[in-house]
CSV table of C-alpha atoms in Angstrom, one decimal:
chain,number,residue,atom,x,y,z
A,1,MET,CA,-20.3,-10.2,-10.2
A,2,SER,CA,-21.9,-11.5,-13.4
A,3,ASP,CA,-18.7,-12.2,-15.4
A,4,GLY,CA,-17.0,-14.3,-12.5
A,5,VAL,CA,-13.9,-12.4,-12.3
A,6,PRO,CA,-13.2,-11.7,-8.7
A,7,ILE,CA,-12.1,-8.3,-7.3
A,8,ASN,CA,-8.6,-8.5,-5.8
A,9,GLY,CA,-8.6,-5.1,-4.0
A,10,LEU,CA,-10.8,-2.4,-2.7
A,11,SER,CA,-10.0,1.2,-1.7
A,12,TRP,CA,-12.2,4.0,-0.5
A,13,TYR,CA,-13.2,6.4,-3.2
A,14,THR,CA,-16.4,8.4,-2.6
A,15,ASP,CA,-19.3,7.8,-0.4
A,16,GLU,CA,-21.0,4.6,-1.4
A,17,THR,CA,-18.5,4.0,-4.0
A,18,TYR,CA,-15.1,2.0,-3.8
A,19,ALA,CA,-12.2,1.8,-6.4
A,20,ALA,CA,-11.8,-1.9,-7.3
A,21,PHE,CA,-9.0,-3.6,-8.8
A,22,ARG,CA,-9.1,-6.9,-10.8
A,23,ILE,CA,-6.5,-9.3,-12.4
A,24,VAL,CA,-8.2,-10.6,-15.5
A,25,SER,CA,-6.8,-13.6,-17.4
A,26,ASN,CA,-5.9,-12.8,-21.0
A,27,ASN,CA,-8.2,-14.8,-23.2
A,28,ASN,CA,-5.7,-14.7,-26.1
A,29,VAL,CA,-3.3,-17.2,-24.5
A,30,ALA,CA,-3.5,-20.9,-23.8
A,31,PRO,CA,-5.5,-21.8,-20.7
A,32,SER,CA,-2.4,-22.7,-18.8
A,33,GLY,CA,-1.0,-19.4,-19.9
A,34,ASN,CA,0.1,-16.8,-17.0
A,35,ASP,CA,-0.7,-13.4,-18.8
A,36,PHE,CA,-3.1,-11.1,-17.0
A,37,PHE,CA,-4.6,-7.7,-17.6
A,38,PHE,CA,-5.0,-5.3,-14.6
A,39,GLU,CA,-8.0,-3.1,-14.4
A,40,VAL,CA,-9.8,-0.7,-12.2
A,41,GLY,CA,-13.3,0.2,-11.8
A,42,THR,CA,-15.8,1.5,-9.4
A,43,LEU,CA,-18.0,-0.7,-7.1
A,44,GLY,CA,-21.2,0.5,-5.5
A,45,THR,CA,-22.5,-0.6,-2.3
A,46,ASP,CA,-25.3,-2.3,-4.2
A,47,GLY,CA,-22.7,-4.5,-5.8
A,48,SER,CA,-22.7,-2.9,-9.2
A,49,TYR,CA,-19.4,-2.8,-10.9
A,50,THR,CA,-18.2,-0.5,-13.8
A,51,LYS,CA,-15.0,-0.9,-15.5
A,52,ARG,CA,-13.0,2.3,-15.8
A,53,ALA,CA,-9.6,1.5,-17.2
A,54,SER,CA,-6.9,-1.4,-17.8
A,55,ILE,CA,-3.4,-1.7,-18.8
A,56,PRO,CA,-2.7,-1.8,-22.6
A,57,ASN,CA,-0.6,-5.1,-22.4
A,58,ALA,CA,-1.0,-8.1,-20.6
A,59,GLU,CA,1.4,-8.8,-17.8
A,60,ASP,CA,3.2,-12.3,-17.0
A,61,LEU,CA,5.8,-11.4,-14.2
A,62,TYR,CA,4.4,-8.6,-11.6
A,63,VAL,CA,1.3,-10.5,-10.9
A,64,ASN,CA,1.4,-10.8,-7.1
A,65,PHE,CA,-1.3,-8.3,-5.8
A,66,GLN,CA,-0.2,-6.5,-2.5
A,67,TRP,CA,-2.1,-3.3,-2.3
A,68,LEU,CA,-4.5,-0.8,-3.8
A,69,GLU,CA,-4.7,2.9,-2.7
A,70,THR,CA,-6.7,6.1,-3.8
A,71,ASP,CA,-4.9,9.1,-3.8
A,72,MET,CA,-6.9,11.0,-1.0
A,73,ASN,CA,-5.8,14.5,-1.9
A,74,GLU,CA,-7.7,14.7,-5.2
A,75,HIS,CA,-9.5,11.6,-5.3
A,76,VAL,CA,-8.7,11.2,-9.0
A,77,HIS,CA,-5.7,8.5,-9.2
A,78,VAL,CA,-5.5,5.0,-7.8
A,79,PHE,CA,-2.1,3.1,-7.4
A,80,ALA,CA,-1.8,-0.9,-7.4
A,81,LEU,CA,1.2,-2.2,-5.9
A,82,MET,CA,2.3,-5.5,-7.4
A,83,GLY,CA,4.9,-8.0,-6.8
A,84,ASN,CA,7.5,-10.1,-8.9
A,85,GLU,CA,6.3,-13.6,-8.6
A,86,ASN,CA,9.9,-14.6,-9.4
A,87,GLU,CA,11.7,-12.4,-6.9
A,88,ALA,CA,9.7,-13.1,-3.5
A,89,ASN,CA,12.7,-12.8,-1.3
A,90,LYS,CA,13.7,-9.2,-2.9
A,91,LEU,CA,10.0,-8.0,-2.8
A,92,SER,CA,10.6,-6.5,-6.2
A,93,ALA,CA,7.5,-4.6,-7.0
A,94,ARG,CA,5.8,-2.0,-9.5
A,95,ILE,CA,3.2,0.6,-9.0
A,96,TYR,CA,0.5,0.6,-11.6
A,97,ALA,CA,-1.2,4.0,-11.9
A,98,PHE,CA,-4.7,4.7,-13.1
A,99,ASP,CA,-6.9,7.8,-13.5
A,100,LEU,CA,-10.0,6.4,-12.1
A,101,PHE,CA,-11.9,9.8,-12.6
A,102,ASN,CA,-11.2,10.0,-16.4
A,103,GLY,CA,-11.2,6.3,-17.0
A,104,LYS,CA,-7.5,6.1,-18.2
A,105,PHE,CA,-4.3,4.0,-17.4
A,106,MET,CA,-1.3,6.3,-16.7
A,107,GLN,CA,1.9,4.4,-16.3
A,108,THR,CA,3.8,1.9,-14.6
A,109,VAL,CA,7.1,2.2,-12.5
A,110,ASP,CA,9.6,-0.1,-10.9
A,111,VAL,CA,9.8,0.5,-7.2
A,112,ASP,CA,13.3,1.1,-5.8
A,113,VAL,CA,13.7,-1.6,-3.1
A,114,SER,CA,17.5,-1.3,-2.8
A,115,GLU,CA,17.1,-0.2,0.9
A,116,TYR,CA,13.6,-0.5,2.0
A,117,THR,CA,10.8,-3.1,1.2
A,118,PHE,CA,7.2,-3.2,2.1
A,119,MET,CA,3.8,-4.7,1.0
A,120,SER,CA,1.3,-1.9,1.6
A,121,ILE,CA,1.3,1.8,0.5
A,122,HIS,CA,-0.9,4.6,2.1
A,123,SER,CA,-2.2,7.9,0.9
A,124,TYR,CA,-2.0,10.8,3.4
A,125,PRO,CA,-3.3,14.6,3.3
A,126,SER,CA,-0.2,16.5,1.9
A,127,CYS,CA,1.2,18.2,-1.0
A,128,GLY,CA,1.5,16.1,-4.0
A,129,GLU,CA,0.7,12.3,-4.5
A,130,ALA,CA,3.3,10.8,-2.3
A,131,MET,CA,2.3,7.4,-0.3
A,132,TYR,CA,3.9,6.2,3.0
A,133,ALA,CA,4.8,2.6,3.9
A,134,PHE,CA,6.1,0.9,6.9
A,135,SER,CA,9.3,-0.9,6.4
A,136,PRO,CA,11.8,-3.3,8.0
A,137,GLY,CA,14.4,-2.6,5.5
A,138,LEU,CA,15.4,-5.6,3.5
A,139,TRP,CA,14.0,-9.0,3.6
A,140,ALA,CA,17.4,-10.4,3.9
A,141,ASP,CA,19.7,-7.8,5.7
A,142,ALA,CA,23.4,-8.6,6.2
A,143,GLY,CA,22.7,-12.2,7.1
A,144,HIS,CA,21.0,-11.6,10.5
A,145,ASP,CA,17.5,-11.7,11.8
A,146,MET,CA,17.3,-8.2,13.3
A,147,TRP,CA,15.2,-5.5,11.5
A,148,ALA,CA,14.9,-1.8,12.1
A,149,TRP,CA,11.6,-0.2,11.2
A,150,SER,CA,10.9,3.0,9.7
A,151,LEU,CA,8.3,5.0,7.9
A,152,VAL,CA,9.1,5.6,4.2
A,153,VAL,CA,8.0,7.9,1.5
A,154,VAL,CA,7.0,6.3,-1.7
A,155,GLU,CA,6.6,8.4,-4.9
A,156,PRO,CA,4.2,6.4,-6.9
A,157,LEU,CA,4.9,8.3,-10.3
A,158,THR,CA,8.7,7.6,-10.1
A,159,GLY,CA,9.3,4.8,-7.8
A,160,THR,CA,11.5,6.5,-5.5
A,161,VAL,CA,11.6,5.4,-1.8
A,162,THR,CA,13.2,7.4,0.8
A,163,LYS,CA,13.1,7.3,4.7
A,164,GLN,CA,11.0,9.7,6.4
A,165,CYS,CA,10.9,8.7,10.1
A,166,ASP,CA,12.7,6.3,12.4
A,167,ILE,CA,10.1,4.0,14.4
A,168,ALA,CA,12.2,1.3,16.0
A,169,PRO,CA,15.8,0.0,16.2
A,170,ARG,CA,17.0,-3.4,15.4
A,171,GLY,CA,16.2,-6.2,17.5
A,172,ILE,CA,12.7,-5.3,18.9
A,173,PHE,CA,10.2,-6.0,16.1
A,174,ARG,CA,10.1,-9.0,13.5
A,175,ARG,CA,10.1,-8.8,9.8
A,176,TYR,CA,6.3,-9.0,9.3
A,177,TYR,CA,4.5,-7.3,6.1
A,178,GLY,CA,1.0,-7.9,7.0
A,179,GLY,CA,0.4,-5.4,9.7
A,180,SER,CA,-1.5,-2.4,7.9
A,181,VAL,CA,-4.4,-1.3,10.1
A,182,PHE,CA,-5.8,1.9,8.6
A,183,GLN,CA,-5.5,3.6,5.2
A,184,GLY,CA,-3.6,6.9,6.1
A,185,SER,CA,-6.0,9.5,5.3
A,186,SER,CA,-8.8,7.7,7.4
A,187,ASN,CA,-7.3,9.2,10.6
A,188,PRO,CA,-8.3,12.9,11.6
A,189,ASP,CA,-5.5,12.8,14.2
A,190,GLY,CA,-2.7,12.8,11.4
A,191,PHE,CA,-1.4,9.3,12.5
A,192,LEU,CA,-0.6,6.2,10.3
A,193,TYR,CA,-1.1,3.0,12.0
A,194,HIS,CA,0.6,-0.4,11.8
A,195,VAL,CA,0.7,-3.9,13.7
A,196,LEU,CA,4.3,-4.7,14.7
A,197,ARG,CA,5.2,-8.1,16.2
A,198,VAL,CA,7.6,-8.3,19.1
A,199,MET,CA,10.6,-10.5,18.4
A,200,TYR,CA,10.6,-14.0,20.2
A,201,SER,CA,7.0,-13.5,21.4
A,202,GLU,CA,3.5,-13.7,20.7
A,203,ALA,CA,2.9,-10.3,21.5
A,204,ASP,CA,2.0,-7.5,19.2
A,205,LEU,CA,1.8,-3.6,19.3
A,206,ILE,CA,0.0,-1.3,17.3
A,207,VAL,CA,2.4,1.8,16.4
A,208,GLY,CA,1.2,5.2,15.3
A,209,VAL,CA,3.3,7.4,13.3
A,210,ASN,CA,2.6,11.1,12.3
A,211,PRO,CA,4.6,11.5,9.0
A,212,ASP,CA,4.8,15.5,9.4
A,213,THR,CA,6.2,15.4,13.0
A,214,CYS,CA,7.6,11.8,13.1
A,215,GLU,CA,5.9,11.4,16.6
A,216,VAL,CA,5.5,7.7,17.4
A,217,ARG,CA,3.0,6.3,19.5
A,218,PHE,CA,2.7,2.5,20.9
A,219,SER,CA,-0.5,0.9,22.0
A,220,GLU,CA,-0.5,-1.6,25.1
A,221,VAL,CA,0.6,-5.2,24.3
A,222,THR,CA,-2.0,-7.3,22.3
A,223,ASN,CA,-2.4,-10.1,20.1
A,224,LEU,CA,-3.5,-9.6,16.6
A,225,ARG,CA,-2.0,-12.6,14.8
A,226,HIS,CA,-5.3,-13.3,13.0
A,227,VAL,CA,-5.8,-9.9,11.8
A,228,HIS,CA,-4.3,-8.8,8.5
A,229,SER,CA,-5.8,-5.4,7.8
A,230,LEU,CA,-8.4,-3.0,9.1
A,231,GLN,CA,-9.9,0.1,7.6
A,232,LEU,CA,-12.3,2.9,8.3
A,233,VAL,CA,-15.4,2.3,6.0
A,234,ASN,CA,-15.9,6.2,5.7
A,235,PRO,CA,-12.7,8.2,6.2
A,236,ALA,CA,-13.1,11.4,8.2
A,237,PRO,CA,-12.5,14.7,6.5
A,238,ALA,CA,-8.7,15.2,6.3
A,239,PRO,CA,-7.2,18.0,8.3
A,240,SER,CA,-5.3,20.7,6.4
A,241,ARG,CA,-1.6,20.6,6.1
A,242,ARG,CA,0.6,23.5,5.8
A,243,THR,CA,3.5,21.8,4.5
A,244,CYS,CA,4.8,19.3,2.0
A,245,ASN,CA,6.4,16.8,4.5
A,246,ASN,CA,9.7,18.7,3.9
A,247,ARG,CA,9.7,17.8,0.4
A,248,ASP,CA,10.1,20.5,-2.6
A,249,ASN,CA,7.0,19.7,-4.5
C-alpha cells in the first residue's frame, strides 16, 4: 500500500473484493501517543485499496484488533471486534459497526462479557444481523481451570450475548481463543467450525456446530497448534433459512 499503513483484518465482501480494516495513527498527537483511528475500505485482488469510512474520534483504549466480519445476509455492514488493552484477562471488547456499501461509520457498542468471552465473531445466513462466537465462558471462572464450551449469539448492534448451543462440558477442552476455522457463511452445510484443544494433551479436534439445530460434530484427533485461522476464499451461496434461530426479529 502506497501510504505504508498496514491492513489489520480482511473479510470476504464480493467476488474479487475484500472488506479491509486498518488502524491508523492519529497524526494530531505526539509520536509517542496511543490514539488511533479505525477505518474500513475495499481491497481488490489487484492490491488496490479504497477507503470507505472511519470513526469520527480517535480511540486510545480499545485498540487490540481481534476480528473483522462482513454481514453475509445483506453484504452491506462490516463489524470490527476490538479488545481493551488494559483488561486483557476480562477480554472486555467493543464492536465497531460500519456501513461499507454507503461509506459510513454507524456506531460502537460495548460487548457484554459478563458470562461469555471470545475473540472472533462469525456471520451466518439467518434473519437479522446476529453473529455467532465460540466461547469457553469467562477467562478466569471460579478459580478453576476447567471450561465448558458453548456457541453464543452476539448482537453486534446492541452488544448482547446469549447462549445458543452447548458444545462440551467442563474438563474436556482447554481455554483457547485462536481456533476459528471458517467464517460462518462459507459453509453450505450450515455448520460453523472451530478448533478445540484437548486438556492435558497436544491433540486437537475440529468441532462443527449448526446454530439452527445445535447439532455438534467432532473430527478425528489431529494437531493444528500452528494454525490460527483458515477461511474459504470464495464462500458458497448461502442456503435459505426458514427461521430466525428462535429469536423474535
